[in-house]
XYZ file of C-alpha atoms in Angstrom:
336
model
C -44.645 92.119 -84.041
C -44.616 92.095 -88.040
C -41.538 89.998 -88.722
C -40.333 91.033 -92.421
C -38.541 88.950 -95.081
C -35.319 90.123 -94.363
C -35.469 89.334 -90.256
C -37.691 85.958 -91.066
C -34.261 84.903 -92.344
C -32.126 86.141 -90.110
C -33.910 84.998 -87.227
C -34.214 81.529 -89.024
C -30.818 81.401 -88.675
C -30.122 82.130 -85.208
C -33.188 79.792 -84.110
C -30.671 76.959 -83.753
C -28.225 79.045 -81.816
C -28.114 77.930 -78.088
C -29.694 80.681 -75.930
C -26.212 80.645 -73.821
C -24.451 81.978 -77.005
C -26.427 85.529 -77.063
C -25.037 88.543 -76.137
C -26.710 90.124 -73.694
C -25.575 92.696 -71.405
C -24.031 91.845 -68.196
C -26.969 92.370 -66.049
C -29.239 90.475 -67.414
C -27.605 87.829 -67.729
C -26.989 86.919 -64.177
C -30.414 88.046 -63.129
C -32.351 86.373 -60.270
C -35.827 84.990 -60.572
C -38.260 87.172 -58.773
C -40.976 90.235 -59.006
C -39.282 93.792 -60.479
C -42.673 95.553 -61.257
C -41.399 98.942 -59.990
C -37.852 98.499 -61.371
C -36.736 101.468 -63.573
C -33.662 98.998 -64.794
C -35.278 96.132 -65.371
C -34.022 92.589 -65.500
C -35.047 89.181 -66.470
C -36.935 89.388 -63.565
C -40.753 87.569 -63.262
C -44.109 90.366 -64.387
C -45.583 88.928 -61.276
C -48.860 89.437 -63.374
C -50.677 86.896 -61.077
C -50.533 89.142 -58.750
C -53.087 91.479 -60.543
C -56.809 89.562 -60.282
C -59.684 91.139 -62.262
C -61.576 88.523 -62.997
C -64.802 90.810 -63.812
C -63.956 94.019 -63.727
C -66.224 94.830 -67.101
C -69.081 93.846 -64.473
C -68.755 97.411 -62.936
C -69.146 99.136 -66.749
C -72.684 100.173 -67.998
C -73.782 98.081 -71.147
C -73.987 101.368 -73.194
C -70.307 101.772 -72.846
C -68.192 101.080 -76.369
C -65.269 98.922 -76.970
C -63.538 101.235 -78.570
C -63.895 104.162 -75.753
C -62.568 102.069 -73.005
C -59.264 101.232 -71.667
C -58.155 97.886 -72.307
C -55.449 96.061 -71.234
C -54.151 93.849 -74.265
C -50.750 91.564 -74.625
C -48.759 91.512 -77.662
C -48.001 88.060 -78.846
C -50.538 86.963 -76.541
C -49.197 83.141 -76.403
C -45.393 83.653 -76.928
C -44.747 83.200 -73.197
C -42.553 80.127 -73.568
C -40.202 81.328 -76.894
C -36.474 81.439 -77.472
C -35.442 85.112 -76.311
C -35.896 86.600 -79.647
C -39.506 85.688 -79.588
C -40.166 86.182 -75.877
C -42.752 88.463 -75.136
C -44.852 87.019 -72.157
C -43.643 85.138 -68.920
C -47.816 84.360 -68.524
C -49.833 81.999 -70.228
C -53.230 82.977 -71.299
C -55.679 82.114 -68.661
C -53.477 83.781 -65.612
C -53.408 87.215 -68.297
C -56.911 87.060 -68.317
C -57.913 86.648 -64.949
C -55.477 89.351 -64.578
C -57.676 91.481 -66.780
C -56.371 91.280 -69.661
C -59.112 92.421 -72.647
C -56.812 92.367 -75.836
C -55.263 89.362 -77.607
C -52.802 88.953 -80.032
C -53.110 85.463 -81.955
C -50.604 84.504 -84.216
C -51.478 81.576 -86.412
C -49.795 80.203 -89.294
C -51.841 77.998 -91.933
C -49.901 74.670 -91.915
C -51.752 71.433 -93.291
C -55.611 73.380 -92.636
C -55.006 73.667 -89.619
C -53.427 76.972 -87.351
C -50.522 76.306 -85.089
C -49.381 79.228 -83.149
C -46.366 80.930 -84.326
C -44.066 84.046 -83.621
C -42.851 84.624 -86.817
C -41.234 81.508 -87.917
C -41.325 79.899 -84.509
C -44.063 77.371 -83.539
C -45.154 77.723 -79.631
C -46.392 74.330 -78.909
C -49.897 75.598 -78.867
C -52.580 75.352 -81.653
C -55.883 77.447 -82.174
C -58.155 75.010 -80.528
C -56.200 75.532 -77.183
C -56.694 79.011 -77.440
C -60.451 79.097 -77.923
C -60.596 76.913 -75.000
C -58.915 78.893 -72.713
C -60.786 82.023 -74.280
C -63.981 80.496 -73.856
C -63.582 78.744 -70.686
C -62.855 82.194 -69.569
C -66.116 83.602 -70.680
C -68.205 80.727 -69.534
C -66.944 81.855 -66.170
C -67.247 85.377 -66.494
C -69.737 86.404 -68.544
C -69.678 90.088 -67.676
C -66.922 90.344 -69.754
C -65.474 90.727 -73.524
C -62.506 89.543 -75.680
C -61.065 91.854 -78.070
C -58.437 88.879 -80.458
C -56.693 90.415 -83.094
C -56.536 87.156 -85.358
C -53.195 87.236 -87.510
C -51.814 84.556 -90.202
C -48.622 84.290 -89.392
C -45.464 83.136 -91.109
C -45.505 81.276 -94.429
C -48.498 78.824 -95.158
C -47.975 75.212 -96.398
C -49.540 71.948 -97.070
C -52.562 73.544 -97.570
C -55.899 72.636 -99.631
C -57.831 75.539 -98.475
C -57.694 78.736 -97.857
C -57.211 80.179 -94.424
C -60.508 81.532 -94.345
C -62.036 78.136 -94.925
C -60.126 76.702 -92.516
C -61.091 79.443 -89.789
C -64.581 78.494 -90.609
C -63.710 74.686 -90.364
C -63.135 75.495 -86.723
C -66.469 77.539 -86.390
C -68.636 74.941 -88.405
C -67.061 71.159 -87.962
C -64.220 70.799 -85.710
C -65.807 68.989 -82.681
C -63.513 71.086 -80.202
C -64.078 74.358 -80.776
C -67.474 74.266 -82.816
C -70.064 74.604 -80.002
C -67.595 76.648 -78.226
C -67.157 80.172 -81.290
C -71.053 79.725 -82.256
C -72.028 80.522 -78.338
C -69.200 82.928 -78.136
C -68.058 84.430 -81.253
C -69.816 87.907 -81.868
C -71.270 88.654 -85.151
C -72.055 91.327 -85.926
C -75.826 91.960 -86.758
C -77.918 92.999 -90.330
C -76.866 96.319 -90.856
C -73.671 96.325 -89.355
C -71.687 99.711 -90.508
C -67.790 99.006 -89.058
C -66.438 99.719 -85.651
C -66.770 97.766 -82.456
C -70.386 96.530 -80.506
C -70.862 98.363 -77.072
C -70.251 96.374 -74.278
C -73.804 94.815 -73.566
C -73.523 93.307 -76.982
C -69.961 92.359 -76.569
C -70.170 90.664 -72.420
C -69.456 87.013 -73.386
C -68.390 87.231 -76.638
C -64.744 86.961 -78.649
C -64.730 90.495 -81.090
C -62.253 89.157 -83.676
C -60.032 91.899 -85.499
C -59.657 90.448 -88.613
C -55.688 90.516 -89.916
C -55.932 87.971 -92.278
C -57.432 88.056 -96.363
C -61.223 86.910 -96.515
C -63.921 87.003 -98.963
C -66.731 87.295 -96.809
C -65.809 87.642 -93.284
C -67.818 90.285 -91.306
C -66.749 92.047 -88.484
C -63.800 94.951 -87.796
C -60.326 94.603 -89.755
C -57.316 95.365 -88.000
C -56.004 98.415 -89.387
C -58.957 99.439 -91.335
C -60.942 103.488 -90.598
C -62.482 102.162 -87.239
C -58.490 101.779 -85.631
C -55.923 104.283 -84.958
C -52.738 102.180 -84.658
C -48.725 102.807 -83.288
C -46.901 99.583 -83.337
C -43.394 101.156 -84.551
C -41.613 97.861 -83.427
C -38.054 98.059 -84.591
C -35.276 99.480 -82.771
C -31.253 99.763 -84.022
C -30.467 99.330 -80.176
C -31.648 100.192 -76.563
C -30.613 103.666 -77.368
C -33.975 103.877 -79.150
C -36.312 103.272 -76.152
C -36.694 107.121 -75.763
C -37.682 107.231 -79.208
C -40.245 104.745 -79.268
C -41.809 105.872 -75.889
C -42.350 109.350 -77.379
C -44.877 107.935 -80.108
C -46.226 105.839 -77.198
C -47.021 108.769 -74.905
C -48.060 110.517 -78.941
C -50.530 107.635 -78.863
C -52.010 107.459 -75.768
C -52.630 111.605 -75.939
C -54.527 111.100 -79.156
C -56.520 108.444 -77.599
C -57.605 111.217 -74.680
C -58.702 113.638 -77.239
C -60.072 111.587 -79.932
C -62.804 110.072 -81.092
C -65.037 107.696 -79.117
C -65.657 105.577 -81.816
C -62.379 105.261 -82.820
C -59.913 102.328 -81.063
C -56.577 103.141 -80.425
C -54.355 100.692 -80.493
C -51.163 101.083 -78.767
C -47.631 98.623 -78.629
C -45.516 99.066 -75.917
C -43.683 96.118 -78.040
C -41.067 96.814 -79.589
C -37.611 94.757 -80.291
C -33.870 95.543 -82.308
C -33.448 95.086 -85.597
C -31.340 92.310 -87.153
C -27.924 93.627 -86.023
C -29.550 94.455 -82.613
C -31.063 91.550 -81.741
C -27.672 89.696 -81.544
C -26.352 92.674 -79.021
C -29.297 92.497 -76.611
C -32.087 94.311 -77.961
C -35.109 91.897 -77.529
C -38.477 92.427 -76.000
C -37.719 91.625 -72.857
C -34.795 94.753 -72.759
C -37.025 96.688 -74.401
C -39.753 96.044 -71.853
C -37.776 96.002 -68.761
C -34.910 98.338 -69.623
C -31.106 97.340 -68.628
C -29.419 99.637 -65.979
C -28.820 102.889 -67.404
C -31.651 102.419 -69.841
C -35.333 102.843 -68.848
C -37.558 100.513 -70.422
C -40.993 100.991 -71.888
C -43.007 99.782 -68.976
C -41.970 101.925 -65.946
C -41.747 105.062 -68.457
C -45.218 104.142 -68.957
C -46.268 103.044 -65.319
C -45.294 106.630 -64.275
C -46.827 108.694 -66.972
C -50.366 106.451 -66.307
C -50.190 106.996 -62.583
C -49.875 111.075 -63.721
C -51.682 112.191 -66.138
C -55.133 112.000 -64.364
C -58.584 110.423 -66.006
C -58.827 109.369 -70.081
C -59.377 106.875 -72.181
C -56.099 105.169 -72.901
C -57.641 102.738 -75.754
C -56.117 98.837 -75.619
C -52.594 98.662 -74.761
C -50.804 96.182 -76.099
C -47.666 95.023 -73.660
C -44.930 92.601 -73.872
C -44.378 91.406 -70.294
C -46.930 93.792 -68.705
C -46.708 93.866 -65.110
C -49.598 93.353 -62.285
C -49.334 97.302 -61.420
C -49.257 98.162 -64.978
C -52.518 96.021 -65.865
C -54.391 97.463 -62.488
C -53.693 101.332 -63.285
C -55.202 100.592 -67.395
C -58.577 99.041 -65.567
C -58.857 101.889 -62.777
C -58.945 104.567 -65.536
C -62.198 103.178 -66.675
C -63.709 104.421 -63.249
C -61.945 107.561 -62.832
């Protein structure tokens, strides 16, 4: 999620509150560990997203297929699995949502001292870039049927800084010694000629398609946001009472995506999270994912409008806490 000035300082405030001191509703908070996927509450309940395993399930596509007129499972916040709750929005770390299936990555990095910690906002999670293209590329050294869509964000404030952060980026392609070798095998470029949009598949199996969401000079390759994408990432709720709002520009979304042009991605966040007074009362990702009894959260209203609506494209969908079932029925409507 964007985090603006306003809620950077708010939630820099509450960053050294002790979890305990939250308010959240009753329910969750004397919720069990274990798998919910087909919970219509929700709870603080385990994704049990290792459960899903597609490991190579692009291997089944024809090369002539396009990015952009596929269905892609994608995670929002792709590395904020082990966050304060404000900034919670996975309970998986990378690898197990990739061998999961995941396609779509969200990397948050912030610019600190030319290098790029990754951040949630203002929040560092104890991971850097280099331990991202790792797992990324370990992943396609494996499984080279496949491709990487990473939305690449700057993130928070930068600082310390003697470059700019598109120098540093190509620091890490050029000279860094642990992810050099690594983004020249498997970072795609795109070729003489290139027009906008996303490669087909055969060009993208074994490659990392960056979305560029950060200023550059000269960087090729697809920004986010720019004529090629069709986003909906309205992320900002005044309180659970606005799940039924946000899931009608979600469903809004993914009917555009069936209709619409092949060329064209459509992004979609399930993501969404309460606004500074909200946050406080129990309105986090996790709520707004899972739903709280009496409230239906975002993934079962979408689980059961997916397992409905019969064959599409649904473009990449971009889910906080996505469950194994959820992840499965995105792949299977590739083949229907």
């Amino acid at each position: 999620m964007s985090f603006s000035v306003r809620r950077r300082g708010f939630v820099r405030a509450l960053v050294g509150i002790a979890i305990a001191t939250v308010v959240l509703p009753a329910p969750l908070a004397s919720a069990t560990t274990g798998s919910d996927a087909g919970s219509t509450t929700g709870s603080l309940h385990s994704s049990g997203l290792a459960e899903a395993v597609h490991p190579d399930w692009m291997a089944g596509l024809p090369d002539g297929a396009g990015l952009a007129d596929l269905s892609l499972p994608g995670t929002h916040d792709t590395m904020a699995s082990g966050a304060s709750v404000f900034a919670l929005t996975q309970d998986a770390d990378l690898p197990t949502q990739l061998s999961a299936g995941v396609r779509v990555v969200d990397i948050r990095t912030r610019h600190f001292r030319n290098v790029f910690p990754i951040h949630h906002g203002i929040e560092y999670l104890n991971s850097n870039f280099t331990d991202v293209v790792v797992a990324l590329t370990d992943f396609l050294r494996a499984h080279p049927s496949e491709a990487i869509v990473m939305r690449l964000k700057e993130e928070d404030t930068p600082a310390e800084n003697t470059r700019s952060y598109e120098d540093t980026l190509n620091w890490y392609i050029d000279e860094n010694p642990g992810t050099r070798d690594r983004l020249r095998e498997h970072l795609w470029r795109p070729s003489d000629g290139y027009s906008g949009g996303l490669p087909g598949l055969g060009e993208a199996r074994g490659k990392l398609v960056v979305l560029r969401d950060f200023d550059a000079v000269a960087w090729p390759g697809p920004r986010f946001g720019d004529a090629s994408m069709a986003i909906q990432d309205t992320y900002e709720l005044t309180g659970l009472g606005d799940v039924g709002r946000k899931w009608d520009l979600i469903r809004a979304q993914f009917e555009r995506a069936r209709t619409g042009s092949p060329d064209l991605l459509f992004i979609n966040h399930l993501s969404a999270t309460g606004n500074p007074a909200a946050l406080v009362t129990g309105t986090v990702p996790v709520t707004v994912a899972r739903g709280i009894p009496g409230v239906v959260g975002i993934l079962p209203r979408t689980q059961e409008y997916l397992e409905t609506v019969g064959p599409g494209r649904l473009g990449a969908v971009m889910a906080d806490f996505p469950t194994a079932a959820l992840v499965t029925e995105i792949i299977e409507h590739n083949f229907r």
